[in-house]
Coordinates of C-alpha atoms in Angstrom, one line a residue:
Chain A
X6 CA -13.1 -11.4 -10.6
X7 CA -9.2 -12.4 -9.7
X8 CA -9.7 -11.0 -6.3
X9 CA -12.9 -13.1 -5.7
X10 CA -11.3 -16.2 -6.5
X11 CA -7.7 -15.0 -4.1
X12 CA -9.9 -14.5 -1.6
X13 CA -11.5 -18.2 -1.9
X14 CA -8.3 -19.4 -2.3
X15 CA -7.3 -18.1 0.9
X16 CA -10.0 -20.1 2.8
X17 CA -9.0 -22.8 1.6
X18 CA -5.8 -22.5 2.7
X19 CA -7.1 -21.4 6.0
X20 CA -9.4 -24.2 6.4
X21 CA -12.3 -22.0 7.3
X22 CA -15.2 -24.4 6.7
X23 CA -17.7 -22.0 5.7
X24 CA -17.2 -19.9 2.5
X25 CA -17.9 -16.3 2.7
X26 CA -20.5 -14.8 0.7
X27 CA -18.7 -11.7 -1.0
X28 CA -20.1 -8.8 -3.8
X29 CA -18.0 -6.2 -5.6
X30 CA -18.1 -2.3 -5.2
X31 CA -17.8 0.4 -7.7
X32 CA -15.7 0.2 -10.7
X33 CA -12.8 -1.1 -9.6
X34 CA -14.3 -3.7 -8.4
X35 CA -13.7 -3.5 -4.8
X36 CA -14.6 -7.0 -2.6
X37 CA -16.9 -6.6 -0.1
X38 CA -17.6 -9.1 3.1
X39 CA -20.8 -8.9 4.6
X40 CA -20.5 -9.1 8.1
X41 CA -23.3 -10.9 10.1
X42 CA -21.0 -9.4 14.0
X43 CA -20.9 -5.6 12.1
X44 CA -20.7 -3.2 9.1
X45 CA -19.6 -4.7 6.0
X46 CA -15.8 -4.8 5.3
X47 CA -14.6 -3.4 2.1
X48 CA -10.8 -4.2 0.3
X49 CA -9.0 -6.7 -1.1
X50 CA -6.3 -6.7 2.0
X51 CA -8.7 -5.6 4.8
X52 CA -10.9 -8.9 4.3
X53 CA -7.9 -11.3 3.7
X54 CA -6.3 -9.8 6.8
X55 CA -10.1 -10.2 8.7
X56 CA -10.0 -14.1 7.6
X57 CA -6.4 -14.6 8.9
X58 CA -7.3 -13.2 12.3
X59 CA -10.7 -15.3 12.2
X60 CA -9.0 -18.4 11.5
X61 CA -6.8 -17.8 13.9
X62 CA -3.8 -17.7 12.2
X63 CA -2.0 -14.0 13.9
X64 CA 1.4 -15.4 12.8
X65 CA 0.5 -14.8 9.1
X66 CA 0.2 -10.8 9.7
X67 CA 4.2 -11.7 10.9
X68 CA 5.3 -12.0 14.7
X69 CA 6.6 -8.6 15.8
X70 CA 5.0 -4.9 15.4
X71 CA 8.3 -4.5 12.5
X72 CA 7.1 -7.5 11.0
X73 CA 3.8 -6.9 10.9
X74 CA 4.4 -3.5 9.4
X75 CA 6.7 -5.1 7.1
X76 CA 4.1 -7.6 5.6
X77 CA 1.2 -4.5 5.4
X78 CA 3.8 -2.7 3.4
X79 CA 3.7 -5.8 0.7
X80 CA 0.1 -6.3 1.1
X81 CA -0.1 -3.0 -0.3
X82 CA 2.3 -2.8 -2.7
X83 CA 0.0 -5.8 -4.2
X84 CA -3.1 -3.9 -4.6
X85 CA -1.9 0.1 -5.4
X86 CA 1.6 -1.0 -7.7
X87 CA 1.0 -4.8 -9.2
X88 CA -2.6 -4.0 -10.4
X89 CA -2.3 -1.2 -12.2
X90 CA 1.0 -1.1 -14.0
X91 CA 3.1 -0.8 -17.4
X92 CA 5.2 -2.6 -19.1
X93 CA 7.8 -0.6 -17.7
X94 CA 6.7 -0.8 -14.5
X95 CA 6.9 -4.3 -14.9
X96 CA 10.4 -4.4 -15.4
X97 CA 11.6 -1.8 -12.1
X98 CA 9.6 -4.4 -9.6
X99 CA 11.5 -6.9 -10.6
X100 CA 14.4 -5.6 -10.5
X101 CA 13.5 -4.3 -7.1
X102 CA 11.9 -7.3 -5.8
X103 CA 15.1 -9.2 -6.8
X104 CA 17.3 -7.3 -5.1
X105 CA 15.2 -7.3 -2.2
X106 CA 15.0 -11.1 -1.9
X107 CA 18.3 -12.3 -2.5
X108 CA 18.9 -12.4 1.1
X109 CA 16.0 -13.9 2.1
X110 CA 13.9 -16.6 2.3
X111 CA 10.2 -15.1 2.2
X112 CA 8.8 -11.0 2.2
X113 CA 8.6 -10.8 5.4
X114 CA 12.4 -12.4 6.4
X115 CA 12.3 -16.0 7.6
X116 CA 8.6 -17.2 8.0
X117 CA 5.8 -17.3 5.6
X118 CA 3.1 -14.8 5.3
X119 CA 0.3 -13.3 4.1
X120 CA 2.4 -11.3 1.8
X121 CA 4.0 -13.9 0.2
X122 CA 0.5 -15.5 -0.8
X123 CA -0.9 -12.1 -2.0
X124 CA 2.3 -11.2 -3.9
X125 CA 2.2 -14.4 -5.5
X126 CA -1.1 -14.0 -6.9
X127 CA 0.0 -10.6 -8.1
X128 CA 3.0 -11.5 -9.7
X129 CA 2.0 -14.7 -11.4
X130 CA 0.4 -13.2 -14.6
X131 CA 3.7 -11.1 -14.9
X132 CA 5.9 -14.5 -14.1
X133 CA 3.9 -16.5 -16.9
X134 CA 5.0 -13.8 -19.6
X135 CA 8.7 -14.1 -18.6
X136 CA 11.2 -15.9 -21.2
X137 CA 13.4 -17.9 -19.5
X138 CA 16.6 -15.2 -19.7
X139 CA 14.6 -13.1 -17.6
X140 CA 13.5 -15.8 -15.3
X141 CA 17.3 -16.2 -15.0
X142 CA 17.9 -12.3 -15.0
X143 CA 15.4 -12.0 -11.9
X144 CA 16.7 -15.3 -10.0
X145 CA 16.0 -14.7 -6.6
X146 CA 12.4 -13.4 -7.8
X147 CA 12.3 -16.9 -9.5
X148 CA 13.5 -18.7 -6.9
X149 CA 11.2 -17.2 -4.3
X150 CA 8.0 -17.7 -6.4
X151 CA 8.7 -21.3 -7.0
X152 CA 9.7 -22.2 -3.4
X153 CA 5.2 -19.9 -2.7
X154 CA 3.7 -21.8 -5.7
X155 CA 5.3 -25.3 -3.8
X156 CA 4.5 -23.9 -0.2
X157 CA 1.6 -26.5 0.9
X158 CA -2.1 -25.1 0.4
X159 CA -1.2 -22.2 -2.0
X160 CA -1.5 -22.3 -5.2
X161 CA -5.1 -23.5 -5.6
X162 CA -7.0 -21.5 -8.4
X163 CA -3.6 -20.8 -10.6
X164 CA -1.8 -23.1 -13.0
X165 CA 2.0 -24.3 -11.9
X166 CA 4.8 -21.8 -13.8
X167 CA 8.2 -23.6 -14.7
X168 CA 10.6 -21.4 -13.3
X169 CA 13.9 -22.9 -13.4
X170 CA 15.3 -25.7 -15.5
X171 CA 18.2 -27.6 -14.6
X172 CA 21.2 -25.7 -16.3
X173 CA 23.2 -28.9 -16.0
X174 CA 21.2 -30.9 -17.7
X175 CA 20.1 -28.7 -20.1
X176 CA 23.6 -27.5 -21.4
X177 CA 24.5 -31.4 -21.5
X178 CA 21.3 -32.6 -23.9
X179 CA 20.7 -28.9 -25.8
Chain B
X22 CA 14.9 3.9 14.5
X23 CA 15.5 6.6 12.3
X24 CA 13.1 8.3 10.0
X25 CA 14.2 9.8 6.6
X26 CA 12.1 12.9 4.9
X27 CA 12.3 15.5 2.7
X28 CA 10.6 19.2 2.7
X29 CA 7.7 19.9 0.2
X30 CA 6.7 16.2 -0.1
X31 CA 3.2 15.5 1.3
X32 CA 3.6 11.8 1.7
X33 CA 6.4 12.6 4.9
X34 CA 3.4 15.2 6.4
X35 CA 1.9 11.6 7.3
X36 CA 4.8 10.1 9.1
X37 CA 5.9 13.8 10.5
X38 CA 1.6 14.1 11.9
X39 CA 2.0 10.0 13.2
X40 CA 4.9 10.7 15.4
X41 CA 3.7 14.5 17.0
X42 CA 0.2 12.5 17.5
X43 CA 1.7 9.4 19.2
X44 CA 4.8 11.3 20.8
X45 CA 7.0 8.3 19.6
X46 CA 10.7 9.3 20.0
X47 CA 12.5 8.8 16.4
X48 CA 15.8 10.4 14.9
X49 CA 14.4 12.4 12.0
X50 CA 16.6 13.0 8.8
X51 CA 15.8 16.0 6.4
X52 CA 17.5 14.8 3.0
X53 CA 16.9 16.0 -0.9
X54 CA 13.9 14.3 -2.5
X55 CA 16.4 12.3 -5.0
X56 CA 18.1 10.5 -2.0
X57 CA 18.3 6.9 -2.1
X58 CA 17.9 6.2 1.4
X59 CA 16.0 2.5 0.5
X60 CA 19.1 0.4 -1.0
X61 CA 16.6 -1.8 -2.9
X62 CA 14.7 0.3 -4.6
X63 CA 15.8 1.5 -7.7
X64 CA 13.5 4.8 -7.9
X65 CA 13.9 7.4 -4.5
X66 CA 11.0 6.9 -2.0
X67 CA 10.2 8.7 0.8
X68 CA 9.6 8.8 3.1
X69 CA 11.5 5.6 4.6
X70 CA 11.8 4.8 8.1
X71 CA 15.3 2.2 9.5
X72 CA 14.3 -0.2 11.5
X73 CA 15.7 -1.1 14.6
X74 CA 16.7 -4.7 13.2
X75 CA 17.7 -2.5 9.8
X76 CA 15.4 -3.5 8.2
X77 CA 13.5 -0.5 5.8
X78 CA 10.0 0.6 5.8
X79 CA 9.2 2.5 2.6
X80 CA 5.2 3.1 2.9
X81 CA 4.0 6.0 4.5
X82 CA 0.8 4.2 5.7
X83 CA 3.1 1.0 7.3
X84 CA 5.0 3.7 8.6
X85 CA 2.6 5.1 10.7
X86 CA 1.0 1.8 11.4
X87 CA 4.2 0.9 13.0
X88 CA 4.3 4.0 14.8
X89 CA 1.4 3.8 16.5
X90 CA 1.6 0.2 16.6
X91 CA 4.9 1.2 19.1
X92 CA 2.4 2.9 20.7
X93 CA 0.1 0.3 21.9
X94 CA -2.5 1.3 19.2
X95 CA -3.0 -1.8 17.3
X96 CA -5.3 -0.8 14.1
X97 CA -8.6 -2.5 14.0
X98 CA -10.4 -4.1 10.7
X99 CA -12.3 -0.4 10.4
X100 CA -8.5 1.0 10.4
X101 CA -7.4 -1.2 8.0
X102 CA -10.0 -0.4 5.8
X103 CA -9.6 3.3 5.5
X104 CA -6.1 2.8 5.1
X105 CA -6.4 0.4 2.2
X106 CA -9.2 3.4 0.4
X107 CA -6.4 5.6 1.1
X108 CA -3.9 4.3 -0.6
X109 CA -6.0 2.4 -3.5
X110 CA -8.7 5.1 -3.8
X111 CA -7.6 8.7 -2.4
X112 CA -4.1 8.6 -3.8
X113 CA -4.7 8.4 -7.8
X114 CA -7.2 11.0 -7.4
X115 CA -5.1 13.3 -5.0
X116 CA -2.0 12.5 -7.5
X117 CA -4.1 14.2 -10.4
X118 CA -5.6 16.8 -8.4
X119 CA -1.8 17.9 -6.8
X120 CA -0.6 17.9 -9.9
X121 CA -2.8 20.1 -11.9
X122 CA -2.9 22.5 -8.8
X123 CA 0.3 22.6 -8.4
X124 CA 2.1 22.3 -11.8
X125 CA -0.4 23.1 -14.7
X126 CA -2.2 25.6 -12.5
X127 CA -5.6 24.2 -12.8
X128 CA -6.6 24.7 -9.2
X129 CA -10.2 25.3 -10.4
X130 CA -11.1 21.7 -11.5
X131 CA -9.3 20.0 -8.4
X132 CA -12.8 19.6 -6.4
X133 CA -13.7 17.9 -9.5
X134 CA -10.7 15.3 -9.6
X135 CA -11.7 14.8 -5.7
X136 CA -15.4 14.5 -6.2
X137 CA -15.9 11.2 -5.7
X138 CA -13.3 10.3 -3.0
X139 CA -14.5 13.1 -0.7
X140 CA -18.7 12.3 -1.6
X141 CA -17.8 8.8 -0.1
X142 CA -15.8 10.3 2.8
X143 CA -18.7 12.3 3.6
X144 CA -20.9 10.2 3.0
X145 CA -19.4 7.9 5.4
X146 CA -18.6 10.5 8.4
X147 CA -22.5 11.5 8.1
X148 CA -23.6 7.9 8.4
X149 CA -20.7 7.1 11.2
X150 CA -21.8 10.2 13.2
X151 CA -18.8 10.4 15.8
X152 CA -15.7 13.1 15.6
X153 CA -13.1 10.9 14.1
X154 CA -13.2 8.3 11.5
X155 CA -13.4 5.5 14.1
X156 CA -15.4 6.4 17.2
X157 CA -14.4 8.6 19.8
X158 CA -10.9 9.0 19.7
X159 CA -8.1 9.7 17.3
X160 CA -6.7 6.6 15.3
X161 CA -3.9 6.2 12.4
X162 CA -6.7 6.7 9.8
X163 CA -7.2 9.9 10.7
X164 CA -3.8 11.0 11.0
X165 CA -3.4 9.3 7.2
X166 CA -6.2 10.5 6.1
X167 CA -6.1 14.1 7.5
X168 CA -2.1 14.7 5.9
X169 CA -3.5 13.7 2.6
X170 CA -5.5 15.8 2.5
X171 CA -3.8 18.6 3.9
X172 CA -2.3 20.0 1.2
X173 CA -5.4 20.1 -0.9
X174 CA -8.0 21.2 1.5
X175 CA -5.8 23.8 3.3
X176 CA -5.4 25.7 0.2
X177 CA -8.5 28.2 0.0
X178 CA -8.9 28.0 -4.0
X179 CA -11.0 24.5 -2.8
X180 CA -14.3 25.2 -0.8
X181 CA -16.0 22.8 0.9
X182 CA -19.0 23.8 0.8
X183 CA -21.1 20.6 -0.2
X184 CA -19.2 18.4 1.9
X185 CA -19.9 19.3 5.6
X186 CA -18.8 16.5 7.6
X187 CA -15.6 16.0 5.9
X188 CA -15.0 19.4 6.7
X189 CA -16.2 19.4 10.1
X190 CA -13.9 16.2 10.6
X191 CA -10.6 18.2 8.8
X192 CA -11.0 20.8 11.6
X193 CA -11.1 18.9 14.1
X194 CA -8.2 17.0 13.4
X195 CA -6.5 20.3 12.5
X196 CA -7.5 21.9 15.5
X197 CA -4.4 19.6 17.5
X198 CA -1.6 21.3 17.9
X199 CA 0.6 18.2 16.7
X200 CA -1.2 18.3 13.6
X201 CA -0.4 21.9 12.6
X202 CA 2.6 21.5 13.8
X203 CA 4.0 18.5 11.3
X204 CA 2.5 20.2 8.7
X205 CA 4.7 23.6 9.0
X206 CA 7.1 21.6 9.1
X207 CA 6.6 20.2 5.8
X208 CA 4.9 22.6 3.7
X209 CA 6.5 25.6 5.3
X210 CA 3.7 27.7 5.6
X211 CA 3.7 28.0 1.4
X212 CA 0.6 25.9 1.1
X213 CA 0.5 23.9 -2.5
X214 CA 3.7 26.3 -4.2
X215 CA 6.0 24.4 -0.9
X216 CA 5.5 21.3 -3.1
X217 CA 6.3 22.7 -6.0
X218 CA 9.9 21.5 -6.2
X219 CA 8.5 17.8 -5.3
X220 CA 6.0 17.4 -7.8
X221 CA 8.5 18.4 -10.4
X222 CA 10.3 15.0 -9.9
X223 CA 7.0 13.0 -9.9
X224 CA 6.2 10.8 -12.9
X225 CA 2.9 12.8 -14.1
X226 CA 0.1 10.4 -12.9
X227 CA -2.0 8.9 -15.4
X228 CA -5.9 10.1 -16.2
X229 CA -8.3 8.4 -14.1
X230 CA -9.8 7.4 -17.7
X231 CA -6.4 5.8 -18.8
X232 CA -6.1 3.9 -15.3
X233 CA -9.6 2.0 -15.4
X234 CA -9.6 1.2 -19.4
X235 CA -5.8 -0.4 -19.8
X236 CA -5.4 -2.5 -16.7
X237 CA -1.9 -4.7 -17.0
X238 CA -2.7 -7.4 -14.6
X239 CA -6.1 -7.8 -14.1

């Protein structure tokens, strides 16, 4: 279950010492946290957003009520429009995303956060099938995933993508 | 900060409810459902809300998270959770339901689209016990909740009949003024055929069959 092992991957990038023990819901799916303090919690970004605030970590939700809205507004484009989409699809959030980020430096502006890890994990299925004109074609999409998949403590359960190669180089030796 | 919307579209009755709840002052834009107000996007999306710092919100849920976050009502792990079934699990379903109601005229096997989203939400009111979805007093995931359903549940084609705290819960959110209010506003007192124009310009949503069998990216 991919959103198991995000979840366990966001731990560890946390540092919380204990791991959760988590089950599935439904269909779909859904994770679920048992909660020894209350009821359980149910959702993919409700429980990564619960382990943020447990670890003490606000500043990954972003630093301002606009940011913060900013980086639920990613989080949820993760789960309702990455997971369940076409080909097509596919091919407008990229486009969209690109334009987006090619005046900035993370989703939420200039600091990392929880919606750069979670749109990573979404988008790196989609980044693994690219061929390297529309790596190119999508450039600040490119360039944003490689700077997450280097960002320390990330990347954990996924392989490395190559993103970019060295155009120099590569028109001199090809 | 301004706020863009457009009549006849039942994602902006969510936004519209958030800021007549809260009382949050915002410059409100009525524009045509093919407006581009959100320069990165490449399809139209509404509604959208400017930033002060110009930056763009384009979910209706973050919206009204941020207005009642402007608010001092900070939403809690509970919130969060209704809000994340809202948009994950209530809105495929009400997308199908809205448009065979509203486009194929299927009206009759809309309770059957919604089955399973309003069992749980019933299901989950009975077993909570208190008048809102989170305690005592009215929080964003009602306001989310309630404008979803809205356009559905006000129409009288749908009974309620099995599910009594949901509808117990709809009429008491209904019952503020701000509520009703936001919701003339955008459905113009002409109930589902006020959206009819909208849904037009929708992609038609996919079968819930379709959506569980041929994930892309699971």
């Amino acid at each position: 279950n991919m959103a198991l092992r995000e979840l366990s991957s966001l731990e560890k990038y946390l540092g919380l010492k204990k791991p959760n023990k988590y089950s599935t819901q439904g269909d779909k799916k859904v994770p679920v946290l048992q909660n020894n303090n209350g009821p359980p919690l149910v959702g993919l970004v409700t429980i990564a957003c619960h382990l943020v605030k447990e670890a003490n970590r606000p500043e990954l939700l972003g630093d301002s009520a606009e940011s913060r809205a900013v980086v639920q507004q990613w989080l949820e484009y993760t789960v309702t429009k990455l997971n369940s989409c076409t080909k097509e699809d596919i091919k407008t959030i990229l486009k969209d995303l690109n334009l987006y980020l090619q005046d900035k430096v993370y989703l939420a502006g200039n600091q990392f956060t929880l919606a750069d890890t979670f749109m990573y994990f979404g988008l790196h299925p989609i980044i693994m099938d690219l061929a390297f004109q529309e790596k190119e074609q999508f450039v600040n999409v490119t360039r944003w995933f490689d700077h997450i998949q280097h960002y320390p403590g990330v990347r954990h359960h996924l392989s490395p993508v190559v993103v970019l190669r060295n155009r120099i180089y590569t028109s001199r030796h090809h | 900060m301004k706020l863009f919307v457009s009549e006849g579209n039942p994602q902006c009755l969510k936004v519209l409810c958030a800021l007549e709840v809260t009382g949050v002052q915002c410059d409100v834009h009525y524009v045509n459902h093919e407006e581009r107000v959100v320069p990165f996007l490449s399809r139209p999306a509404l509604p959208a809300l400017l930033l002060p710092s110009g930056r763009h919100l384009f979910s209706p849920n973050a919206i009204c998270r941020y207005i009642f976050e402007v608010n001092g009502q900070e939403s809690s792990d509970l919130c969060n959770q209704w809000l994340e079934w809202e948009a994950t699990h209530l809105q495929p379903a009400l997308a199908e339901a809205l448009h065979m109601a509203v486009l194929q005229g299927k009206g009759s096997e809309v309770s059957q689209v919604l089955q399973g989203p309003l069992n749980f939400l019933d299901q989950s009111l009975n077993n909570g016990n208190t008048p809102y979805l989170i305690g005592e007093a009215v929080s964003v995931a009602d306001v989310v909740l309630w404008a979803a359903l809205c356009p559905v549940l006000s129409d009288s084609s749908l009974v309620l009949g099995k599910h009594k705290s949901v509808k117990a819960w709809f009429d008491h959110v209904a019952a503020m003024h701000s509520c009703q209010s936001a919701a003339q506003k955008v459905l113009q007192g002409k109930g589902l055929q006020g959206m009819k124009s909208y849904m037009q310009r929708q992609p038609a949503p996919q079968s819930s069959q379709c959506r569980d069998t041929q994930p892309c990216n699971s």
